[in-house]
Amino acid sequence: MRLTDVLDTVLDRSVVLGYTWIGPALRQHWWPENPAPGSMSGKHVLVTGATSGLGKATAAGLARLGADVYVLGHNREHIERAMVELESDVPRGRFHAEQCDLSNLADVRRFCEDFAARVPELSTLIHNAGTMSHERRETDEGHEFTLATMVLGPHLMTSLLRGPMAAAPDGASVLFMSSGGMYTAALRDDDPEYREDAYSGPKAYARVKRMQVVLAQMWAQRLAPDGITVESMHPGWVDTRGVARYLPKFRAITLPFMRNVEEGADTMIWLAVARPRAGAQSASGQFWHDRRARPTSYGRDRDQDLEKRRRLWDYVAAATGTDD
Ligand SMILES: NC(=O)c1ccc[n+]([C@@H]2O[C@H](COP(=O)([O-])OP(=O)(O)OC[C@H]3O[C@@H](n4cnc5c(N)ncnc54)[C@H](OP(=O)(O)O)[C@@H]3O)[C@@H](O)[C@H]2O)c1
């Protein structure tokens, strides 16, 4: 093992050093090379939750590399503001405004049907939109709100945009912005809608982020025959509006060490360009941070029980009416 591998692992296991700006400040000295200019030219990329924070930084980074970027948000005013900011940040960027409420499955269906008709080849689908709620809330369709936004909506979108991704000439990838918070949660297939356990916003968020990582692995197997890779990642601790709104105490303590959005979005942009497992013999479906695949559990295994995984998949497939 090289010394840099040891150092990288020490940063990761220490959490505080790896997740803050110290992580990329050190790792950039040994991580894989930066994407080449123009490496996303001619590619079409859909980024959800691209109206602020990590999604907006990802959209800007991929547009700088030449991609046509579809900037998806759910609030018209936020979308318009983000478009103005992105076009000013990347004057030659090719941005397209898209509106869809990911927590609403009917709206996801409406959006995907329209999008697939307009964009026949999709190289990258980035599931970045995220939210938290301190009380248990249900959508009009009867689903727990964070599950609907971060698992059910993205699952349905992945299924409905499979055609345009399979048609992308050099293969495609689906990328999930999960969270290091998922390490605190085991996979729960028994109460996915959080109806039985006493609700806690951070716990519900961590459970849903764990589900994203597991579903990414399961999608990776299913989409491999279509040349589509699927990966998940976590960005570390990044100063965004979402953190300020939902975790103000955490932000107050960690602020001097938090990453900026470019540092947090770096691995997402790198994954979109490098497609590290494409064509590899082992399947895609790894969990990444700072341009390196990371374990999905430390100590005891938290997500590899095959029965639990199958039950989660079956629940999500039934709730979204998908049969991939
Ligand atoms: N910041 C961190 O330290 C950190 C750490 C780990 C993981 N993450 C993950 O990174 C992702 C981005 O979060 P962020 O920190 O950049 O927060 P953010 O600035 O609040 O971004 C969240 C984005 O998701 C959009 N969104 C929320 N609900 C939506 C819905 N129903 N339909 C469509 N779009 C919706 C938001 O749009 P509006 O603004 O219009 O609501 C916004 O564009 C999330 O998945 C989050 O869980 C962040």
Short mmCIF file of C-alpha atoms and ligand atoms in Angstrom, two decimals:
data_model
loop_
_atom_site.label_atom_id
_atom_site.label_comp_id
_atom_site.label_asym_id
_atom_site.label_seq_id
_atom_site.Cartn_x
_atom_site.Cartn_y
_atom_site.Cartn_z
CA MET A 1 0.00 0.00 0.00
CA ARG A 2 1.32 3.45 -0.92
CA LEU A 3 1.84 6.09 1.76
CA THR A 4 -0.81 8.30 0.12
CA ASP A 5 -3.33 5.42 0.36
CA VAL A 6 -2.65 5.19 4.08
CA LEU A 7 -2.98 8.96 4.51
CA ASP A 8 -6.20 9.05 2.47
CA THR A 9 -7.67 6.29 4.63
CA VAL A 10 -6.63 8.04 7.84
CA LEU A 11 -8.36 11.23 6.62
CA ASP A 12 -11.49 9.21 5.82
CA ARG A 13 -11.65 7.35 9.13
CA SER A 14 -11.01 10.51 11.17
CA VAL A 15 -14.21 11.98 9.58
CA VAL A 16 -13.44 15.54 10.72
CA LEU A 17 -10.24 15.82 8.68
CA GLY A 18 -11.58 14.05 5.60
CA TYR A 19 -15.05 15.65 5.39
CA THR A 20 -13.85 19.26 5.79
CA TRP A 21 -11.86 21.37 3.27
CA ILE A 22 -8.73 19.67 4.61
CA GLY A 23 -9.76 16.49 2.71
CA PRO A 24 -9.58 17.87 -0.84
CA ALA A 25 -6.71 20.24 0.04
CA LEU A 26 -4.51 17.19 0.71
CA ARG A 27 -6.05 14.60 -1.60
CA GLN A 28 -5.75 16.77 -4.71
CA HIS A 29 -2.02 16.03 -4.58
CA TRP A 30 -2.61 12.35 -5.38
CA TRP A 31 -6.16 11.89 -6.66
CA PRO A 32 -6.89 11.02 -10.35
CA GLU A 33 -6.30 13.75 -12.90
CA ASN A 34 -8.77 16.56 -13.56
CA PRO A 35 -11.30 16.24 -16.40
CA ALA A 36 -9.89 17.58 -19.67
CA PRO A 37 -11.35 20.82 -21.11
CA GLY A 38 -14.25 20.05 -23.47
CA SER A 39 -14.61 16.50 -22.11
CA MET A 40 -18.40 16.84 -21.84
CA SER A 41 -18.93 18.50 -25.25
CA GLY A 42 -21.98 17.11 -27.03
CA LYS A 43 -23.23 15.37 -23.85
CA HIS A 44 -26.60 16.04 -22.23
CA VAL A 45 -26.75 16.08 -18.44
CA LEU A 46 -29.79 16.43 -16.18
CA VAL A 47 -29.05 17.76 -12.66
CA THR A 48 -31.86 17.75 -10.10
CA GLY A 49 -31.85 20.33 -7.32
CA ALA A 50 -29.62 22.49 -9.51
CA THR A 51 -31.08 25.78 -8.31
CA SER A 52 -28.70 26.11 -5.35
CA GLY A 53 -25.76 24.65 -3.44
CA LEU A 54 -24.08 21.49 -4.69
CA GLY A 55 -26.45 20.99 -7.62
CA LYS A 56 -25.80 24.49 -8.96
CA ALA A 57 -22.03 24.05 -8.60
CA THR A 58 -22.28 20.69 -10.41
CA ALA A 59 -24.32 22.28 -13.21
CA ALA A 60 -21.74 25.08 -13.58
CA GLY A 61 -18.79 22.67 -13.54
CA LEU A 62 -20.27 20.39 -16.21
CA ALA A 63 -21.27 23.34 -18.42
CA ARG A 64 -17.67 24.60 -18.22
CA LEU A 65 -16.61 21.21 -19.61
CA GLY A 66 -18.97 21.67 -22.56
CA ALA A 67 -22.13 19.77 -21.52
CA ASP A 68 -25.69 20.80 -22.28
CA VAL A 69 -27.00 21.05 -18.72
CA TYR A 70 -30.68 20.69 -17.81
CA VAL A 71 -31.15 22.68 -14.59
CA LEU A 72 -34.01 21.08 -12.70
CA GLY A 73 -35.78 22.71 -9.76
CA HIS A 74 -39.31 22.68 -8.37
CA ASN A 75 -39.84 26.38 -7.70
CA ARG A 76 -40.20 28.63 -10.77
CA GLU A 77 -38.67 31.70 -9.06
CA HIS A 78 -35.65 29.70 -7.82
CA ILE A 79 -35.14 28.21 -11.29
CA GLU A 80 -35.18 31.63 -12.95
CA ARG A 81 -32.74 33.06 -10.41
CA ALA A 82 -30.38 30.10 -10.79
CA MET A 83 -30.45 30.42 -14.59
CA VAL A 84 -29.40 34.09 -14.36
CA GLU A 85 -26.58 33.23 -11.94
CA LEU A 86 -25.36 30.23 -13.97
CA GLU A 87 -25.40 32.14 -17.26
CA SER A 88 -23.40 34.91 -15.64
CA ASP A 89 -20.89 32.46 -14.05
CA VAL A 90 -20.44 30.44 -17.26
CA PRO A 91 -21.19 32.86 -20.13
CA ARG A 92 -20.70 30.20 -22.81
CA GLY A 93 -22.62 27.58 -20.83
CA ARG A 94 -25.53 25.75 -22.44
CA PHE A 95 -28.20 25.71 -19.73
CA HIS A 96 -31.86 24.67 -20.06
CA ALA A 97 -34.44 25.37 -17.34
CA GLU A 98 -36.55 22.41 -16.18
CA GLN A 99 -39.32 22.25 -13.59
CA CYS A 100 -40.42 19.15 -11.69
CA ASP A 101 -41.42 18.41 -8.11
CA LEU A 102 -39.53 15.23 -7.29
CA SER A 103 -41.70 14.52 -4.27
CA ASN A 104 -44.72 14.14 -6.56
CA LEU A 105 -44.75 10.98 -8.65
CA ALA A 106 -47.41 12.25 -11.04
CA ASP A 107 -45.25 15.29 -11.74
CA VAL A 108 -42.17 13.10 -12.24
CA ARG A 109 -44.14 11.07 -14.81
CA ARG A 110 -45.32 14.23 -16.58
CA PHE A 111 -41.80 15.65 -16.64
CA CYS A 112 -40.07 12.47 -17.87
CA GLU A 113 -42.50 11.94 -20.70
CA ASP A 114 -41.95 15.48 -21.94
CA PHE A 115 -38.16 15.41 -21.35
CA ALA A 116 -37.61 12.07 -23.10
CA ALA A 117 -39.45 13.42 -26.16
CA ARG A 118 -37.18 16.49 -26.28
CA VAL A 119 -33.85 14.92 -25.24
CA PRO A 120 -33.44 11.55 -26.95
CA GLU A 121 -29.88 10.89 -25.67
CA LEU A 122 -29.03 11.52 -22.02
CA SER A 123 -25.43 10.90 -20.90
CA THR A 124 -25.75 11.66 -17.20
CA LEU A 125 -28.64 11.77 -14.75
CA ILE A 126 -27.62 13.36 -11.45
CA HIS A 127 -29.96 12.82 -8.51
CA ASN A 128 -28.86 15.67 -6.31
CA ALA A 129 -32.11 17.25 -5.00
CA GLY A 130 -32.41 16.88 -1.25
CA THR A 131 -34.40 18.05 1.71
CA MET A 132 -35.05 17.38 5.38
CA SER A 133 -38.10 17.82 7.55
CA HIS A 134 -38.15 18.07 11.33
CA GLU A 135 -41.68 16.66 11.51
CA ARG A 136 -43.08 13.71 9.66
CA ARG A 137 -44.97 15.07 6.66
CA GLU A 138 -46.75 13.28 3.85
CA THR A 139 -47.09 14.27 0.22
CA ASP A 140 -50.53 14.51 -1.41
CA GLU A 141 -49.86 11.00 -2.70
CA GLY A 142 -49.43 9.67 0.85
CA HIS A 143 -45.66 9.16 1.01
CA GLU A 144 -43.28 10.38 3.70
CA PHE A 145 -41.81 13.55 2.29
CA THR A 146 -38.03 12.86 2.38
CA LEU A 147 -38.54 9.30 1.06
CA ALA A 148 -40.65 10.68 -1.79
CA THR A 149 -38.13 13.42 -2.71
CA MET A 150 -34.88 11.47 -2.44
CA VAL A 151 -35.88 7.85 -3.18
CA LEU A 152 -39.26 7.43 -4.88
CA GLY A 153 -39.03 10.40 -7.28
CA PRO A 154 -35.43 9.57 -8.34
CA HIS A 155 -36.28 5.86 -8.69
CA LEU A 156 -39.20 6.61 -11.00
CA MET A 157 -37.12 9.11 -12.96
CA THR A 158 -34.31 6.55 -13.43
CA SER A 159 -36.81 4.05 -14.73
CA LEU A 160 -38.57 6.48 -17.09
CA LEU A 161 -35.34 7.96 -18.50
CA ARG A 162 -33.74 4.56 -19.09
CA GLY A 163 -34.54 4.81 -22.82
CA PRO A 164 -32.71 8.13 -23.44
CA MET A 165 -29.77 6.90 -21.33
CA ALA A 166 -29.54 3.59 -23.20
CA ALA A 167 -29.51 5.62 -26.43
CA ALA A 168 -26.53 7.82 -25.41
CA PRO A 169 -23.71 6.92 -27.83
CA ASP A 170 -20.86 6.34 -25.30
CA GLY A 171 -22.98 4.88 -22.51
CA ALA A 172 -24.53 6.82 -19.66
CA SER A 173 -24.40 7.15 -15.90
CA VAL A 174 -26.80 7.72 -13.05
CA LEU A 175 -25.24 9.42 -10.03
CA PHE A 176 -26.76 9.83 -6.57
CA MET A 177 -25.70 12.58 -4.16
CA SER A 178 -26.00 10.67 -0.90
CA SER A 179 -24.46 11.75 2.40
CA GLY A 180 -21.83 10.67 4.91
CA GLY A 181 -24.79 10.77 7.32
CA MET A 182 -25.88 7.43 5.84
CA TYR A 183 -23.09 5.74 7.84
CA THR A 184 -25.21 6.34 10.95
CA ALA A 185 -28.19 4.40 9.57
CA ALA A 186 -28.70 0.72 8.83
CA LEU A 187 -30.85 -0.32 5.89
CA ARG A 188 -34.48 -0.39 7.03
CA ASP A 189 -36.91 -2.20 4.80
CA ASP A 190 -39.55 -2.73 7.50
CA ASP A 191 -40.76 0.86 7.97
CA PRO A 192 -39.70 2.79 4.84
CA GLU A 193 -42.41 5.43 5.27
CA TYR A 194 -41.46 6.01 8.94
CA ARG A 195 -44.99 5.24 10.13
CA GLU A 196 -44.02 3.13 13.16
CA ASP A 197 -40.81 4.53 14.66
CA ALA A 198 -40.81 7.89 16.48
CA TYR A 199 -39.88 10.36 13.74
CA SER A 200 -36.60 12.27 13.80
CA GLY A 201 -35.65 14.49 10.83
CA PRO A 202 -31.90 13.68 10.85
CA LYS A 203 -32.61 9.94 11.31
CA ALA A 204 -35.15 9.90 8.47
CA TYR A 205 -32.63 11.74 6.28
CA ALA A 206 -29.83 9.27 7.12
CA ARG A 207 -32.09 6.26 6.42
CA VAL A 208 -33.11 7.66 3.05
CA LYS A 209 -29.48 8.41 2.17
CA ARG A 210 -28.63 4.77 3.03
CA MET A 211 -31.46 3.64 0.75
CA GLN A 212 -30.01 5.73 -2.10
CA VAL A 213 -26.65 3.93 -1.77
CA VAL A 214 -28.29 0.49 -1.75
CA LEU A 215 -30.62 1.27 -4.64
CA ALA A 216 -27.69 2.66 -6.65
CA GLN A 217 -25.95 -0.73 -6.25
CA MET A 218 -29.10 -2.56 -7.30
CA TRP A 219 -29.73 -0.27 -10.27
CA ALA A 220 -26.09 -0.79 -11.31
CA GLN A 221 -26.74 -4.50 -11.89
CA ARG A 222 -30.00 -3.91 -13.70
CA LEU A 223 -28.75 -1.15 -16.01
CA ALA A 224 -25.37 -2.70 -16.90
CA PRO A 225 -26.78 -4.47 -20.00
CA ASP A 226 -27.77 -1.03 -21.37
CA GLY A 227 -24.23 0.36 -20.86
CA ILE A 228 -25.43 2.54 -17.98
CA THR A 229 -23.28 2.77 -14.84
CA VAL A 230 -24.73 3.83 -11.49
CA GLU A 231 -22.75 5.29 -8.58
CA SER A 232 -23.41 7.14 -5.35
CA MET A 233 -21.19 9.57 -3.46
CA HIS A 234 -21.03 11.92 -0.51
CA PRO A 235 -19.69 15.46 -0.66
CA GLY A 236 -18.32 15.91 2.87
CA TRP A 237 -19.55 18.87 4.95
CA VAL A 238 -20.44 21.71 2.62
CA ASP A 239 -21.74 25.17 3.49
CA THR A 240 -25.06 25.41 1.61
CA ARG A 241 -28.51 26.90 2.16
CA GLY A 242 -29.80 23.42 2.97
CA VAL A 243 -27.37 22.99 5.87
CA ALA A 244 -28.06 26.53 7.15
CA ARG A 245 -31.79 25.84 7.08
CA TYR A 246 -31.97 22.32 8.47
CA LEU A 247 -28.80 21.97 10.60
CA PRO A 248 -27.99 25.47 11.93
CA LYS A 249 -26.26 24.19 15.11
CA PHE A 250 -24.07 21.79 13.15
CA ARG A 251 -23.18 24.64 10.77
CA ALA A 252 -22.33 27.02 13.64
CA ILE A 253 -19.82 24.51 15.05
CA THR A 254 -18.23 23.35 11.80
CA LEU A 255 -18.39 26.53 9.68
CA PRO A 256 -14.65 27.41 9.68
CA PHE A 257 -13.89 23.92 8.38
CA MET A 258 -16.77 23.40 5.95
CA ARG A 259 -16.05 22.94 2.26
CA ASN A 260 -17.24 25.38 -0.36
CA VAL A 261 -19.69 24.10 -2.99
CA GLU A 262 -16.97 23.62 -5.62
CA GLU A 263 -15.03 21.33 -3.26
CA GLY A 264 -18.25 19.43 -2.43
CA ALA A 265 -19.31 19.05 -6.10
CA ASP A 266 -15.86 18.04 -7.37
CA THR A 267 -16.38 14.27 -7.16
CA MET A 268 -19.80 14.48 -8.84
CA ILE A 269 -18.27 16.31 -11.82
CA TRP A 270 -15.33 13.89 -11.91
CA LEU A 271 -17.67 10.85 -11.81
CA ALA A 272 -19.76 12.26 -14.67
CA VAL A 273 -16.65 12.63 -16.84
CA ALA A 274 -14.47 9.69 -15.77
CA ARG A 275 -17.24 7.02 -15.47
CA PRO A 276 -14.64 5.03 -13.49
CA ARG A 277 -16.33 1.61 -13.64
CA ALA A 278 -17.50 1.82 -17.24
CA GLY A 279 -16.34 -1.26 -19.12
CA ALA A 280 -14.77 -2.71 -15.94
CA GLN A 281 -15.38 -6.36 -15.20
CA SER A 282 -16.83 -5.71 -11.77
CA ALA A 283 -20.15 -3.89 -11.72
CA SER A 284 -20.52 -0.20 -11.03
CA GLY A 285 -22.48 0.77 -7.93
CA GLN A 286 -19.75 2.01 -5.65
CA PHE A 287 -19.93 4.77 -3.04
CA TRP A 288 -17.45 7.58 -3.73
CA HIS A 289 -15.93 10.49 -1.87
CA ASP A 290 -13.07 12.71 -3.02
CA ARG A 291 -12.54 10.72 -6.24
CA ARG A 292 -12.13 7.39 -4.48
CA ALA A 293 -14.46 4.46 -3.78
CA ARG A 294 -15.21 4.13 -0.05
CA PRO A 295 -16.71 1.39 2.13
CA THR A 296 -20.47 1.64 2.67
CA SER A 297 -20.20 0.47 6.28
CA TYR A 298 -17.53 0.59 8.98
CA GLY A 299 -17.45 -2.14 11.60
CA ARG A 300 -20.64 -4.16 11.37
CA ASP A 301 -22.29 -4.52 8.00
CA ARG A 302 -25.31 -2.25 7.64
CA ASP A 303 -26.70 -2.87 4.19
CA GLN A 304 -25.78 -6.20 2.59
CA ASP A 305 -28.64 -8.42 3.82
CA LEU A 306 -30.05 -9.71 0.52
CA GLU A 307 -33.59 -10.19 1.81
CA LYS A 308 -33.76 -6.65 3.18
CA ARG A 309 -32.40 -5.26 -0.06
CA ARG A 310 -34.94 -7.19 -2.11
CA ARG A 311 -37.80 -6.06 0.14
CA LEU A 312 -36.71 -2.43 -0.16
CA TRP A 313 -36.54 -2.73 -3.96
CA ASP A 314 -39.98 -4.38 -4.06
CA TYR A 315 -41.49 -1.65 -1.89
CA VAL A 316 -40.03 1.15 -4.01
CA ALA A 317 -41.00 -0.57 -7.27
CA ALA A 318 -44.59 -1.05 -6.06
CA ALA A 319 -44.85 2.52 -4.76
CA THR A 320 -43.58 3.95 -8.05
CA GLY A 321 -45.31 1.44 -10.35
CA THR A 322 -42.02 0.43 -11.98
CA ASP A 323 -40.91 -3.07 -12.91
CA ASP A 324 -37.29 -2.72 -14.08
N1 LIG B 1 -24.34 20.39 2.15
C1 LIG B 1 -23.85 19.28 2.70
O1 LIG B 1 -22.98 19.30 3.58
C2 LIG B 1 -24.35 17.95 2.23
C3 LIG B 1 -23.78 16.80 2.81
C4 LIG B 1 -24.22 15.56 2.38
C5 LIG B 1 -25.18 15.47 1.39
N2 LIG B 1 -25.73 16.60 0.85
C6 LIG B 1 -26.75 16.42 -0.19
O2 LIG B 1 -26.46 17.27 -1.29
C7 LIG B 1 -27.66 17.53 -2.01
C8 LIG B 1 -27.76 19.02 -2.28
O3 LIG B 1 -27.94 19.70 -1.03
P1 LIG B 1 -27.34 21.14 -0.71
O4 LIG B 1 -26.56 21.00 0.54
O5 LIG B 1 -26.70 21.70 -1.91
O6 LIG B 1 -28.70 21.92 -0.31
P2 LIG B 1 -29.59 23.00 -1.07
O7 LIG B 1 -28.77 24.17 -1.43
O8 LIG B 1 -30.77 23.19 -0.17
O9 LIG B 1 -30.04 22.25 -2.42
C9 LIG B 1 -31.14 21.39 -2.47
C10 LIG B 1 -31.72 21.46 -3.86
O10 LIG B 1 -32.78 20.50 -3.98
C11 LIG B 1 -33.93 21.16 -4.52
N3 LIG B 1 -35.16 20.48 -4.13
C12 LIG B 1 -35.63 20.27 -2.87
N4 LIG B 1 -36.80 19.62 -2.92
C13 LIG B 1 -37.07 19.39 -4.24
C14 LIG B 1 -38.15 18.77 -4.92
N5 LIG B 1 -39.21 18.26 -4.28
N6 LIG B 1 -38.12 18.73 -6.27
C15 LIG B 1 -37.07 19.25 -6.95
N7 LIG B 1 -36.03 19.86 -6.35
C16 LIG B 1 -36.04 19.93 -5.00
C17 LIG B 1 -33.82 22.56 -3.94
O11 LIG B 1 -34.67 23.48 -4.62
P3 LIG B 1 -35.30 24.76 -3.81
O12 LIG B 1 -34.13 25.54 -3.32
O13 LIG B 1 -36.14 25.45 -4.81
O14 LIG B 1 -36.09 24.15 -2.67
C18 LIG B 1 -32.35 22.83 -4.15
O15 LIG B 1 -32.09 23.16 -5.50
C19 LIG B 1 -28.80 16.97 -1.17
O16 LIG B 1 -29.19 15.71 -1.65
C20 LIG B 1 -28.16 16.82 0.20
O17 LIG B 1 -28.81 15.84 0.96
C21 LIG B 1 -25.34 17.83 1.25
#
